[in-house]
mmCIF file of C-alpha atoms and ligand atoms in Angstrom:
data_model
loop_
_atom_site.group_PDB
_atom_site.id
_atom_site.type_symbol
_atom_site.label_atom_id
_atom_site.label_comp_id
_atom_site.label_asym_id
_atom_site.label_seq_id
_atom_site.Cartn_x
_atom_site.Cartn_y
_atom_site.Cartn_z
ATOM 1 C CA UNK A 1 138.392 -96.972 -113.229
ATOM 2 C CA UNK A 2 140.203 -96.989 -116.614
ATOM 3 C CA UNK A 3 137.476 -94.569 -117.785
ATOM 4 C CA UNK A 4 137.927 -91.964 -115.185
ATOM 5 C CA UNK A 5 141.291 -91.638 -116.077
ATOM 6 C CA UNK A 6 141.739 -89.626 -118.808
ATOM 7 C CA UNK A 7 139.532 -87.374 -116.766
ATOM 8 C CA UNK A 8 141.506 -87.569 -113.888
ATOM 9 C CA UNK A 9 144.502 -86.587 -115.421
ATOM 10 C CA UNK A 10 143.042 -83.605 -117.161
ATOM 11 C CA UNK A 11 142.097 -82.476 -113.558
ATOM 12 C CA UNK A 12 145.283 -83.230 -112.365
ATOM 13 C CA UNK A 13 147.091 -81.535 -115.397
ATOM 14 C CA UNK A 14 144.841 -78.143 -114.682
ATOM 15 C CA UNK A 15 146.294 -78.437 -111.245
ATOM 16 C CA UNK A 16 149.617 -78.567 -111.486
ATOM 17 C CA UNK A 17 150.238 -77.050 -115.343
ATOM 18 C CA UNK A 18 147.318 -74.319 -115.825
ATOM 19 C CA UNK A 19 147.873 -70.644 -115.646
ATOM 20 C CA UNK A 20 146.374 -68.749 -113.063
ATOM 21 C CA UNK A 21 148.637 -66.742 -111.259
ATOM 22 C CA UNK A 22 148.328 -63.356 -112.424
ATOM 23 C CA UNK A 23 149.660 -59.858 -111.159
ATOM 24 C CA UNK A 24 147.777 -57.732 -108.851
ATOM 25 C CA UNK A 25 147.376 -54.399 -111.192
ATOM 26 C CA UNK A 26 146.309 -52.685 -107.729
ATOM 27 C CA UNK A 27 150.004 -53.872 -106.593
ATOM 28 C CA UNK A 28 152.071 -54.988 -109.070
ATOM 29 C CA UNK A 29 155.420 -54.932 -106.950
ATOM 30 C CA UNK A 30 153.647 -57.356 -104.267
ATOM 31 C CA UNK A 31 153.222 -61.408 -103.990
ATOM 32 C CA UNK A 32 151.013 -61.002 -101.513
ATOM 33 C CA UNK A 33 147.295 -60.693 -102.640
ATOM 34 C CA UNK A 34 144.756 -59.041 -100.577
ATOM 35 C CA UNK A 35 142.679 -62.334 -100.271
ATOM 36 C CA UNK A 36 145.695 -63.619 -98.092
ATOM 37 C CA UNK A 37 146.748 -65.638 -101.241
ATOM 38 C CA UNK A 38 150.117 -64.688 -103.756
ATOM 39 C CA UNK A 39 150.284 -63.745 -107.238
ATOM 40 C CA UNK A 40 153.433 -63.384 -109.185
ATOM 41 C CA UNK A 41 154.315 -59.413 -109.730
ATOM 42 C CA UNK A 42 156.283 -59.746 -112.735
ATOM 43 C CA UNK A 43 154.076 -62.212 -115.258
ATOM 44 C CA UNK A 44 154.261 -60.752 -118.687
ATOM 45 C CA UNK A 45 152.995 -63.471 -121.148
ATOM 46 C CA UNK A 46 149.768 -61.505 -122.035
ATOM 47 C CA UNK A 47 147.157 -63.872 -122.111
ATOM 48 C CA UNK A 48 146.730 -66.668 -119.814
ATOM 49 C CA UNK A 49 144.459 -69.415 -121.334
ATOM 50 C CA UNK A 50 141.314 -70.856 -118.847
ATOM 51 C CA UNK A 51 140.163 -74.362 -118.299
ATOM 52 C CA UNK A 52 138.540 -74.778 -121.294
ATOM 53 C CA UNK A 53 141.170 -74.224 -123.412
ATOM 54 C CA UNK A 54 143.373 -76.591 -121.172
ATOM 55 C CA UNK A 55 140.857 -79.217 -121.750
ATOM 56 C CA UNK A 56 141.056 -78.994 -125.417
ATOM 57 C CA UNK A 57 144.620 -79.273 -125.425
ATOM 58 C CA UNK A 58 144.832 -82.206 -123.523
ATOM 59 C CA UNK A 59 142.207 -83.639 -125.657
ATOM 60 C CA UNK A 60 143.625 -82.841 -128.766
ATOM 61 C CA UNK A 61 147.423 -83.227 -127.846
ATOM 62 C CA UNK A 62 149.344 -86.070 -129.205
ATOM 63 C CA UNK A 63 149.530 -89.126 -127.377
ATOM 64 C CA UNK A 64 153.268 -90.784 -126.503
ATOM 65 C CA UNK A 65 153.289 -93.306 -129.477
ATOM 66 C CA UNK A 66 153.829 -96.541 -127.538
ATOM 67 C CA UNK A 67 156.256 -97.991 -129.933
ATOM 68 C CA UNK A 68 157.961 -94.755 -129.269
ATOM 69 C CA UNK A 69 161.692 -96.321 -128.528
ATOM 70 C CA UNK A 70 162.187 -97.135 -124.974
ATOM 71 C CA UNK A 71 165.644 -96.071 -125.399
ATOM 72 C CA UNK A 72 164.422 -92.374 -126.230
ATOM 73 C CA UNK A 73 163.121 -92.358 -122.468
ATOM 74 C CA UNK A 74 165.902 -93.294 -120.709
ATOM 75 C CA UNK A 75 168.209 -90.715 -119.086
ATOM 76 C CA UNK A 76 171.938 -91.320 -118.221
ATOM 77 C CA UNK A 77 172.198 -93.482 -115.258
ATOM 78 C CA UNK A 78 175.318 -94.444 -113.387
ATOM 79 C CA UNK A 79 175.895 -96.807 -110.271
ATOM 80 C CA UNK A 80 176.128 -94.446 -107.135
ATOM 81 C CA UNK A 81 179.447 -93.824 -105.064
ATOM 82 C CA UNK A 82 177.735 -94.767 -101.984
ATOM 83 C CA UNK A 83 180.779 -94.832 -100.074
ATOM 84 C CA UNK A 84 181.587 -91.175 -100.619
ATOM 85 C CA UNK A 85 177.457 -89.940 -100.283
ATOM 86 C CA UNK A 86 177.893 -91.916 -96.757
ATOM 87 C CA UNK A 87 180.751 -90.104 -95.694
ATOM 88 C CA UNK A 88 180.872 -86.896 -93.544
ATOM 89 C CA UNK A 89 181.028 -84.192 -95.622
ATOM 90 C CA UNK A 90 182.835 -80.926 -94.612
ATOM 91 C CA UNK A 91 184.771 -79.608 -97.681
ATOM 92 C CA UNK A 92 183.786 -79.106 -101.104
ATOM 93 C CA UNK A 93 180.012 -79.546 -101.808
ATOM 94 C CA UNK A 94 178.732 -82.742 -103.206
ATOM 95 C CA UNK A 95 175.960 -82.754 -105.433
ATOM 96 C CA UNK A 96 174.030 -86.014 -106.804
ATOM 97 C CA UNK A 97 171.042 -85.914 -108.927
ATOM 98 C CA UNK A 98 168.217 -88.247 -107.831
ATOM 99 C CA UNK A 99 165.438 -87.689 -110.424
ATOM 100 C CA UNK A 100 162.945 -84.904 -111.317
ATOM 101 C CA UNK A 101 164.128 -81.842 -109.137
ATOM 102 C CA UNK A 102 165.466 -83.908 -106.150
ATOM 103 C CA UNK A 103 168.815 -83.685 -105.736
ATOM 104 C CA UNK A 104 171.166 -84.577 -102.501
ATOM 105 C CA UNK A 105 173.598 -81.791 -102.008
ATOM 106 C CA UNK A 106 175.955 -82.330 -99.035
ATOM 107 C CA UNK A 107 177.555 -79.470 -97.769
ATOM 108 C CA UNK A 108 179.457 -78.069 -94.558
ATOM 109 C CA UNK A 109 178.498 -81.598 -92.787
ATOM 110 C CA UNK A 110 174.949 -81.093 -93.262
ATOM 111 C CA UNK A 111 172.834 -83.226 -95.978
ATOM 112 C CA UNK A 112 170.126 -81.277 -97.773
ATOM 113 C CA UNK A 113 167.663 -82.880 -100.039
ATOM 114 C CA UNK A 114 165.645 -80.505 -102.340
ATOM 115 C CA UNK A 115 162.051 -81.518 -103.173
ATOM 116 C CA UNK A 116 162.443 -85.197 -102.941
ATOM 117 C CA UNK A 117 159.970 -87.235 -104.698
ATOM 118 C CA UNK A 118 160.720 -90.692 -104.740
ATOM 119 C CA UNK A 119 157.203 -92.243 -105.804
ATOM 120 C CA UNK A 120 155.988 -94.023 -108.418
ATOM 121 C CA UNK A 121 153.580 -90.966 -109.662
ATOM 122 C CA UNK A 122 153.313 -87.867 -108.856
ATOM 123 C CA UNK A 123 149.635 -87.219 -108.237
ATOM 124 C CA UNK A 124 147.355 -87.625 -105.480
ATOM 125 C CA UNK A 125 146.972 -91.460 -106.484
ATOM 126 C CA UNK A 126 149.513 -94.010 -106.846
ATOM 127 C CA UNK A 127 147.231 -95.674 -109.356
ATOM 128 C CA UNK A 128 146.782 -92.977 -112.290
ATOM 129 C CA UNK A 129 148.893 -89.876 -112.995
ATOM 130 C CA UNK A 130 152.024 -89.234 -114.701
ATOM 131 C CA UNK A 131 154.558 -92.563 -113.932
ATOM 132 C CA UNK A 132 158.126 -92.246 -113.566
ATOM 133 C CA UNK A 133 160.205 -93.253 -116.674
ATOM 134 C CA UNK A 134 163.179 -94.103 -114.455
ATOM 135 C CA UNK A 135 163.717 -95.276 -111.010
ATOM 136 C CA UNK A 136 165.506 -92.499 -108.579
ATOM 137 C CA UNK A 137 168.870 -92.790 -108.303
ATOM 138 C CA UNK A 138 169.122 -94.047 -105.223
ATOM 139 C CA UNK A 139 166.311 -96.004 -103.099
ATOM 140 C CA UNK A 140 164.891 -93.697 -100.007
ATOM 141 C CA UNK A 141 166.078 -95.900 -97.748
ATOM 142 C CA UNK A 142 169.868 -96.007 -99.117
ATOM 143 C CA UNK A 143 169.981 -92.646 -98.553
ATOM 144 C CA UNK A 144 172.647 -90.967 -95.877
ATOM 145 C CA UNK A 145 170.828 -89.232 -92.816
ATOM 146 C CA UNK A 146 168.883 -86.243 -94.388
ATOM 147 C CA UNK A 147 169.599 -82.907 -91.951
ATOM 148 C CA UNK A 148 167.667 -80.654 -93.711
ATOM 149 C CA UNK A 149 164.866 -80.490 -96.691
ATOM 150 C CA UNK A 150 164.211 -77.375 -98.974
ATOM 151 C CA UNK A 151 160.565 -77.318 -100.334
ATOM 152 C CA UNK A 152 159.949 -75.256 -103.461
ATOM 153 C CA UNK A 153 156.260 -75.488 -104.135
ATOM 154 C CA UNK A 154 152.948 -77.960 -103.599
ATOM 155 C CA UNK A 155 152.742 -79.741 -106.378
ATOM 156 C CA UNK A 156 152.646 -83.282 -106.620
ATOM 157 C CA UNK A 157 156.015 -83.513 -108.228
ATOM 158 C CA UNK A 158 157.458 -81.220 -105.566
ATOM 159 C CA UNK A 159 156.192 -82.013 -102.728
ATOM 160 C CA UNK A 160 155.092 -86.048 -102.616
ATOM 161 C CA UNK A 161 153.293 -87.115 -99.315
ATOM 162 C CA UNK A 162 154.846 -90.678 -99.374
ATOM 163 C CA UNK A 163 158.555 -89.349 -99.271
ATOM 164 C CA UNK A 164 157.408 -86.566 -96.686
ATOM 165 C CA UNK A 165 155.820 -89.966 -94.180
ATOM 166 C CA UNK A 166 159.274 -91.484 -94.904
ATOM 167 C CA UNK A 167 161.433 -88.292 -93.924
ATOM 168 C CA UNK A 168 158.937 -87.744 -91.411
ATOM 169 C CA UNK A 169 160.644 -85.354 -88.109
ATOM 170 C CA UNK A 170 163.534 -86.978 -88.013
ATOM 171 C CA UNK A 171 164.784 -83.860 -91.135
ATOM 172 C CA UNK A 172 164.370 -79.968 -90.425
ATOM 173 C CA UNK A 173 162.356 -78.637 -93.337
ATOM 174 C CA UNK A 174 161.834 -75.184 -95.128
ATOM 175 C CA UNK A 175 158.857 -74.852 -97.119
ATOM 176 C CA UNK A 176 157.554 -71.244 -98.298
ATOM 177 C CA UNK A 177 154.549 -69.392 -96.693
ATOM 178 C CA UNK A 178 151.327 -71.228 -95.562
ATOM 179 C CA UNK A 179 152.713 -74.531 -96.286
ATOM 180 C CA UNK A 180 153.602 -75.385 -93.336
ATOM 181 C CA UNK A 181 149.827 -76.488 -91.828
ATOM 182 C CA UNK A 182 150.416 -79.304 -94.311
ATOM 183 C CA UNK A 183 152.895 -80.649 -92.778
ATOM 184 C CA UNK A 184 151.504 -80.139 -89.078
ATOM 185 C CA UNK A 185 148.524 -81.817 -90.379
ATOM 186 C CA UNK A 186 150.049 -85.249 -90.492
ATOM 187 C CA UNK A 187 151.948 -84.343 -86.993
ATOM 188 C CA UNK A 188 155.715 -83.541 -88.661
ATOM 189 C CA UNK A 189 156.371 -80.347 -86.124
ATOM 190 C CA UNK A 190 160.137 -79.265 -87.516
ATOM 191 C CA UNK A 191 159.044 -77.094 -90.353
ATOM 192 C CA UNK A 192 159.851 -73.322 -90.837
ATOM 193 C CA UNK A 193 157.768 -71.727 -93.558
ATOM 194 C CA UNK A 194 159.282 -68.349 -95.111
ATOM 195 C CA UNK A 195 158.291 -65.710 -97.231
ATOM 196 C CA UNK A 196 160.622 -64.425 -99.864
ATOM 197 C CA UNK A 197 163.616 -62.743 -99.335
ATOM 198 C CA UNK A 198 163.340 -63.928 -95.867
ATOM 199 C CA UNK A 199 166.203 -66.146 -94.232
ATOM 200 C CA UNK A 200 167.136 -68.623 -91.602
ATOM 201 C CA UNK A 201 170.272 -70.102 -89.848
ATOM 202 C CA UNK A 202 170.681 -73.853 -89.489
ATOM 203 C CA UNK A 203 174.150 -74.823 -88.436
ATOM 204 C CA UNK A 204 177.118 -72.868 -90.144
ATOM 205 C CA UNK A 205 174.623 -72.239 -93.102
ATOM 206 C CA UNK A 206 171.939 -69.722 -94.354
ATOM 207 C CA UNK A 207 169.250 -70.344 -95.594
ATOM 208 C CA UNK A 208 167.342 -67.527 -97.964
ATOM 209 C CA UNK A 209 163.806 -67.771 -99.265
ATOM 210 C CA UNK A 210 164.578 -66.739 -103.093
ATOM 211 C CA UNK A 211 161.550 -65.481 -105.209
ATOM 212 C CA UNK A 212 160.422 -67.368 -108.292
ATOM 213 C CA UNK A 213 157.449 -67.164 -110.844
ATOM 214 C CA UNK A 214 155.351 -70.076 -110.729
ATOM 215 C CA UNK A 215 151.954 -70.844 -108.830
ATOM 216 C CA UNK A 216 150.322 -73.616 -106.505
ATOM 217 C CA UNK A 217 147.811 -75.496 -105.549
ATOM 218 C CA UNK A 218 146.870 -79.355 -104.857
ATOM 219 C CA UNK A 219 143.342 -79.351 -105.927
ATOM 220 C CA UNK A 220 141.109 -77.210 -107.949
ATOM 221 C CA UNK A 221 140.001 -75.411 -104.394
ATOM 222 C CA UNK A 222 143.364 -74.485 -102.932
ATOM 223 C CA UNK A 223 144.908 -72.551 -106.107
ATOM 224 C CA UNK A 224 147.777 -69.973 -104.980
ATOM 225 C CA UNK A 225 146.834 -69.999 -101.419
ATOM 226 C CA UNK A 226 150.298 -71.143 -100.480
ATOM 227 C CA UNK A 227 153.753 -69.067 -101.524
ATOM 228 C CA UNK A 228 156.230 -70.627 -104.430
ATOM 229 C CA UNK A 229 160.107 -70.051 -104.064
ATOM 230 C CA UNK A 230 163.422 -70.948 -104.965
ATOM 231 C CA UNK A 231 166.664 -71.415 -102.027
ATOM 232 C CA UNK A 232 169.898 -69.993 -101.897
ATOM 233 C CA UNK A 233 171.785 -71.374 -99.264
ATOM 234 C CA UNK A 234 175.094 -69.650 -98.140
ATOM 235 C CA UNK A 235 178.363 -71.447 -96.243
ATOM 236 C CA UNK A 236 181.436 -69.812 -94.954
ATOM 237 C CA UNK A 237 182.973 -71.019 -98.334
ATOM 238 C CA UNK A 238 180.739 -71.695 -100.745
ATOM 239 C CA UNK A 239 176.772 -71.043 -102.001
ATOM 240 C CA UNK A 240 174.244 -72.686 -104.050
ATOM 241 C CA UNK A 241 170.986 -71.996 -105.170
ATOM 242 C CA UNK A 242 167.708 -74.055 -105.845
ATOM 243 C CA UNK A 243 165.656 -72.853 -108.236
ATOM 244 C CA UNK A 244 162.406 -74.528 -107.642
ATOM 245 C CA UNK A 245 159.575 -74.005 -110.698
ATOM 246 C CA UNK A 246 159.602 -70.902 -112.547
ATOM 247 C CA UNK A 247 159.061 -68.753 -115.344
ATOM 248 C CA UNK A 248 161.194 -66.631 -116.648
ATOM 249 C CA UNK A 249 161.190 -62.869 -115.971
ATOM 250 C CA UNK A 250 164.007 -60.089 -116.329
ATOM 251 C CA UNK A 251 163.756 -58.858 -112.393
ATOM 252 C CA UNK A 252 163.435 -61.310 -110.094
ATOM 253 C CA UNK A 253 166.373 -63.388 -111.332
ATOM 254 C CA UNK A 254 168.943 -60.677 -111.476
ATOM 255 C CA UNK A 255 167.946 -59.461 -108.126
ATOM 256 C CA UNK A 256 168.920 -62.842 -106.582
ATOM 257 C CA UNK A 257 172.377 -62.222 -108.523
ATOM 258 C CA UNK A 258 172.596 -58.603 -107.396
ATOM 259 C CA UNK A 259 171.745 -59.410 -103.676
ATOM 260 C CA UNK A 260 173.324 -63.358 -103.159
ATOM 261 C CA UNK A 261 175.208 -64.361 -106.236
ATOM 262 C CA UNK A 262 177.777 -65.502 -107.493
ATOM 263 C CA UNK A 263 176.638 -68.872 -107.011
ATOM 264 C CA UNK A 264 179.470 -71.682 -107.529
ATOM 265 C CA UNK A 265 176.047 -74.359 -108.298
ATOM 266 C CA UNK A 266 172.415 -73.364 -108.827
ATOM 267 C CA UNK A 267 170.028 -76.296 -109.853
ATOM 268 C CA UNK A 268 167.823 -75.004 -112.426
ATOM 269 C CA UNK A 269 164.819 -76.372 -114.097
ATOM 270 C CA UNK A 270 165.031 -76.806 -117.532
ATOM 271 C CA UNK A 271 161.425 -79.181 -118.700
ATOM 272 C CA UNK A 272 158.080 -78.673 -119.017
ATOM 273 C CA UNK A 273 157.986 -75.963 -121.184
ATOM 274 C CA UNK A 274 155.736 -77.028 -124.327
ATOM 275 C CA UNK A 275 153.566 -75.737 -125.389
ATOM 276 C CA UNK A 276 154.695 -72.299 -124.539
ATOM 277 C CA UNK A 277 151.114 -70.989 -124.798
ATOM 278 C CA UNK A 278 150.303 -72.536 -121.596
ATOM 279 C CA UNK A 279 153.475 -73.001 -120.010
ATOM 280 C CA UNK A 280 155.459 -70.047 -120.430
ATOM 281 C CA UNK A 281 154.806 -67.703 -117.373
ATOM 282 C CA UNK A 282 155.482 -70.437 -115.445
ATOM 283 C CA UNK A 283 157.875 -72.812 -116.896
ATOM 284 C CA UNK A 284 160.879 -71.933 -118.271
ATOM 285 C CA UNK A 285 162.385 -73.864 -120.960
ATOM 286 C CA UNK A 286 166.248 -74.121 -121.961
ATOM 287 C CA UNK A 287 166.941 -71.249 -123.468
ATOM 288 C CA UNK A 288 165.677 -69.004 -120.447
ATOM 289 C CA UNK A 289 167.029 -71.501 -118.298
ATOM 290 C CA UNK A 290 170.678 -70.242 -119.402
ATOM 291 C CA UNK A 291 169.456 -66.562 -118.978
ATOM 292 C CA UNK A 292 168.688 -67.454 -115.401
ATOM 293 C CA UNK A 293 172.452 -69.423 -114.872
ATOM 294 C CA UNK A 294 173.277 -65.846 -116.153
ATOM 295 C CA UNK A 295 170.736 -63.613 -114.087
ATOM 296 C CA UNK A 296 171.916 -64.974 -111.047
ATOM 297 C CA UNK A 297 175.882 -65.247 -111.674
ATOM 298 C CA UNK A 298 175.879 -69.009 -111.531
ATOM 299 C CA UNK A 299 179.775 -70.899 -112.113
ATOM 300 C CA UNK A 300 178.335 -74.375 -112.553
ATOM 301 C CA UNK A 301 174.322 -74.816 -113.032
ATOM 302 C CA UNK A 302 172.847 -78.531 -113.501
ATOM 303 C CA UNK A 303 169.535 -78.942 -115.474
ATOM 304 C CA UNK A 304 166.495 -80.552 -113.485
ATOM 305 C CA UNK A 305 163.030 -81.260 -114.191
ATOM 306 C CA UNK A 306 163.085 -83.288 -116.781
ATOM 307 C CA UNK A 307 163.386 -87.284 -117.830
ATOM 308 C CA UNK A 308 161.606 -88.020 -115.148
ATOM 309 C CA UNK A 309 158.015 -88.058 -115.368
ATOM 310 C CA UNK A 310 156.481 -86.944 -118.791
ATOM 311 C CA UNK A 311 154.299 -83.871 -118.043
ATOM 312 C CA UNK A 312 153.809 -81.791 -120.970
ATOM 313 C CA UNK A 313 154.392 -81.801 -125.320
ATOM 314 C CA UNK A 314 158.199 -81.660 -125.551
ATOM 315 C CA UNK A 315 159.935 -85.016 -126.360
ATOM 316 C CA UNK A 316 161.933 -86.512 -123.642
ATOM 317 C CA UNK A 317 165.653 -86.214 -124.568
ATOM 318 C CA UNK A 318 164.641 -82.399 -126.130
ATOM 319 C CA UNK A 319 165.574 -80.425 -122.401
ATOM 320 C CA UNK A 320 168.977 -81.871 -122.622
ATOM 321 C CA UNK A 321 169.674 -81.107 -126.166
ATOM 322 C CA UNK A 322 168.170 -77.505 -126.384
ATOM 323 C CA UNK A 323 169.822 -77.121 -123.074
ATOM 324 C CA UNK A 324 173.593 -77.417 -125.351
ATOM 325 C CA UNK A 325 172.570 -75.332 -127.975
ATOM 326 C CA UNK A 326 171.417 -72.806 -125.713
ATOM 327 C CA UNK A 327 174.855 -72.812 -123.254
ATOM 328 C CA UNK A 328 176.743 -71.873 -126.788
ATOM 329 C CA UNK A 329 174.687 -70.208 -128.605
ATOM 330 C CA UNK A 330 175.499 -67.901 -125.292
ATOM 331 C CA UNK A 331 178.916 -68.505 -125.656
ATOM 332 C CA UNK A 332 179.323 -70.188 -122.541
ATOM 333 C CA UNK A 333 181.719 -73.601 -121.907
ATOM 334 C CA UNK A 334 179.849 -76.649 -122.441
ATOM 335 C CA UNK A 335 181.043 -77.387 -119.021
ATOM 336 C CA UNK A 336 179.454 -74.404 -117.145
ATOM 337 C CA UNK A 337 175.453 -75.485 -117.521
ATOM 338 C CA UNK A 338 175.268 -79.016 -117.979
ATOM 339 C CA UNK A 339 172.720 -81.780 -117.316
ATOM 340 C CA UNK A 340 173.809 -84.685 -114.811
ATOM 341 C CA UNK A 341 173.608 -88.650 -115.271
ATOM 342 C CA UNK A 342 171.413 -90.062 -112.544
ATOM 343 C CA UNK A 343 173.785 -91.002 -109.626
ATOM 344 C CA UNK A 344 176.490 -89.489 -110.215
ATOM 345 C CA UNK A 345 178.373 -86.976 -107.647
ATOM 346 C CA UNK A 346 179.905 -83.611 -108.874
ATOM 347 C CA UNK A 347 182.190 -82.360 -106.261
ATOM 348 C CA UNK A 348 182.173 -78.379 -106.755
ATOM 349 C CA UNK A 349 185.648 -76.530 -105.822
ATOM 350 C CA UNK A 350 185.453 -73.769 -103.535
ATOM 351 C CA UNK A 351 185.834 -70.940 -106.482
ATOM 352 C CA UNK A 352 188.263 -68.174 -105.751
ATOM 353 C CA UNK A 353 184.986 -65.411 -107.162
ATOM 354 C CA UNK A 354 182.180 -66.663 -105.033
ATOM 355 C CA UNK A 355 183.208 -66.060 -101.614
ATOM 356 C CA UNK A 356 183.037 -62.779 -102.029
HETATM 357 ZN ZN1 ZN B 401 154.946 -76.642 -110.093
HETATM 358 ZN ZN1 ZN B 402 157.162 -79.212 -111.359
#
């Protein structure tokens, strides 16, 4: 078992981290490709390295040095307001990082979790694949009722099949095209699947299928056969926006500020981005992070996808630090990107700009 491992995580890395989705020169303004499967149209990072290559950088990268301080792979943690997270929401939104890109945000009465993963790996195994460093920030079960779930993607640490048994029917969820059957498949019927730009009501709030730049697949025989997105999800009041997994690219973003923004929060990924060889079409890292807060007219953004599970080269505390230099180097307030302590709940004001 210990022998297939290293193995198994190459696989597994090649999966969820490789590079595959490529433009359709035929039809580069599409997603759709015309084997029924989606490609990004606005990839520019030239060359796009194959599995070989991937296996000799996982070979060859360096291993986490063991003695490595523990401290250095700890996050900022705080003891959750439980009181307030289990109270009816119907003012300001409520946001509360969990871990990874799960977040609860509570908003117009309704509770909306975004690609909760609340196992111990995030692989098809519970018994190799990348561990969490951390413990989410609160347990599943502590959590108020869930109304609603917002699904960017199928990977492993997007979409985890023990959090999805727990959730189960009892929460309405919106996944992106063709992933729906996966969810049918182990008898959960209140799923709506979307393609992008595509919306849907539920309660006082919309729901908007938001285009990103990323890829899928859950094994080496499913690759890109099911859509990748981002959310925007507009109240009366108030809108935020979920950015799912993506690479960077100078359309797509500003298009979702053109046709949705502003956006008083947008939860944007910020980790996985080294080395940028491999990950850059589809992984952005700080620095185009903050081009994205500013793409899409974002007021308040909070990092995500990182200090949670250790997935590619970058150091664990690096996200958070690049993520500072980048928010002045732009000259924005430290205040206006920032990443968020494990637990704790931002309460966003209703911002006199964004309801308009
Ligand atoms: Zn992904
Ligand atoms: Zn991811």
């Amino acid at each position: 078992m210990i022998l297939q491992r290293p193995l198994f995580y190459a696989l597994l890395l090649w999966v969820t981290l490789g590079c595959q989705a490529q433009p359709d020169p035929a039809s580069p303004q599409s997603h759709h490709s015309p084997d029924g499967g989606f490609v990004n149209p606005y990839a520019t990072h030239e060359s796009e390295p194959g599995f070989r290559k991937l296996m000799k950088w996982f070979w060859e990268r360096e291993k986490p040095n063991p003695s490595d301080s523990i401290i250095s792979r700890v996050v900022p943690r705080v003891s959750p307001d439980y009181q307030t997270l289990h109270l009816p929401n119907s003012g300001d939104i409520q946001v509360t990082w969990l871990g990874h890109s799960t977040f609860l945000v509570q908003m117009e009465g309704m509770n909306i979790l975004t690609d909760p993963i609340f196992s111990d790996r995030c692989s098809p195994v519970q018994w190799a694949g990348p561990k969490r460093l951390s413990p989410p920030a609160l347990p599943l079960d502590s959590l108020p009722r869930i109304d609603l779930v917002v699904i960017s993607h199928n990977h492993y640490d997007h979409l985890d099949r023990g959090t999805v048994e727990h959730l189960g029917s009892s929460a309405r969820w919106l996944v992106p095209l063709k992933v729906k059957s996966w969810f049918q498949d182990m008898g959960i019927e209140t799923v709506e699947e979307l393609d992008w730009w595509d919306s849907t009501r539920v309660g006082d709030l919309k729901f908007v299928c938001t285009p990103s730049q990323h890829f899928s697949g859950r094994t080496p025989f499913d690759r890109n056969e099911t859509l990748w997105a981002g959310w925007a999800i507009t109240g009366a009041t108030q809108r935020f926006w979920f950015g799912g997994d993506t690479g960077y690219n100078p359309i797509q973003f500003k298009n979702i500020g053109t046709d949705l923004g502003p956006f008083d929060l947008a939860l944007i990924p910020i980790g996985a981005y080294d080395p940028r060889w491999i990950m850059k079409n589809h992984h952005v890292n700080p620095e185009e992070a903050v081009q994205i807060h500013l793409d899409i007219r974002s007021l308040f953004s909070i990092g995500m996808h990182w200090g949670t599970y250790i997935l590619t080269d970058e150091p664990i505390q690096e996200p958070a630090e690049r993520l500072k230099l980048a928010t002045q180097a732009s000259g924005l307030s430290n205040d206006s990107f920032i990443t968020a302590p494990l637990g704790k709940t931002f309460r966003i004001p209703v911002s006199p700009t964004a309801a308009d």
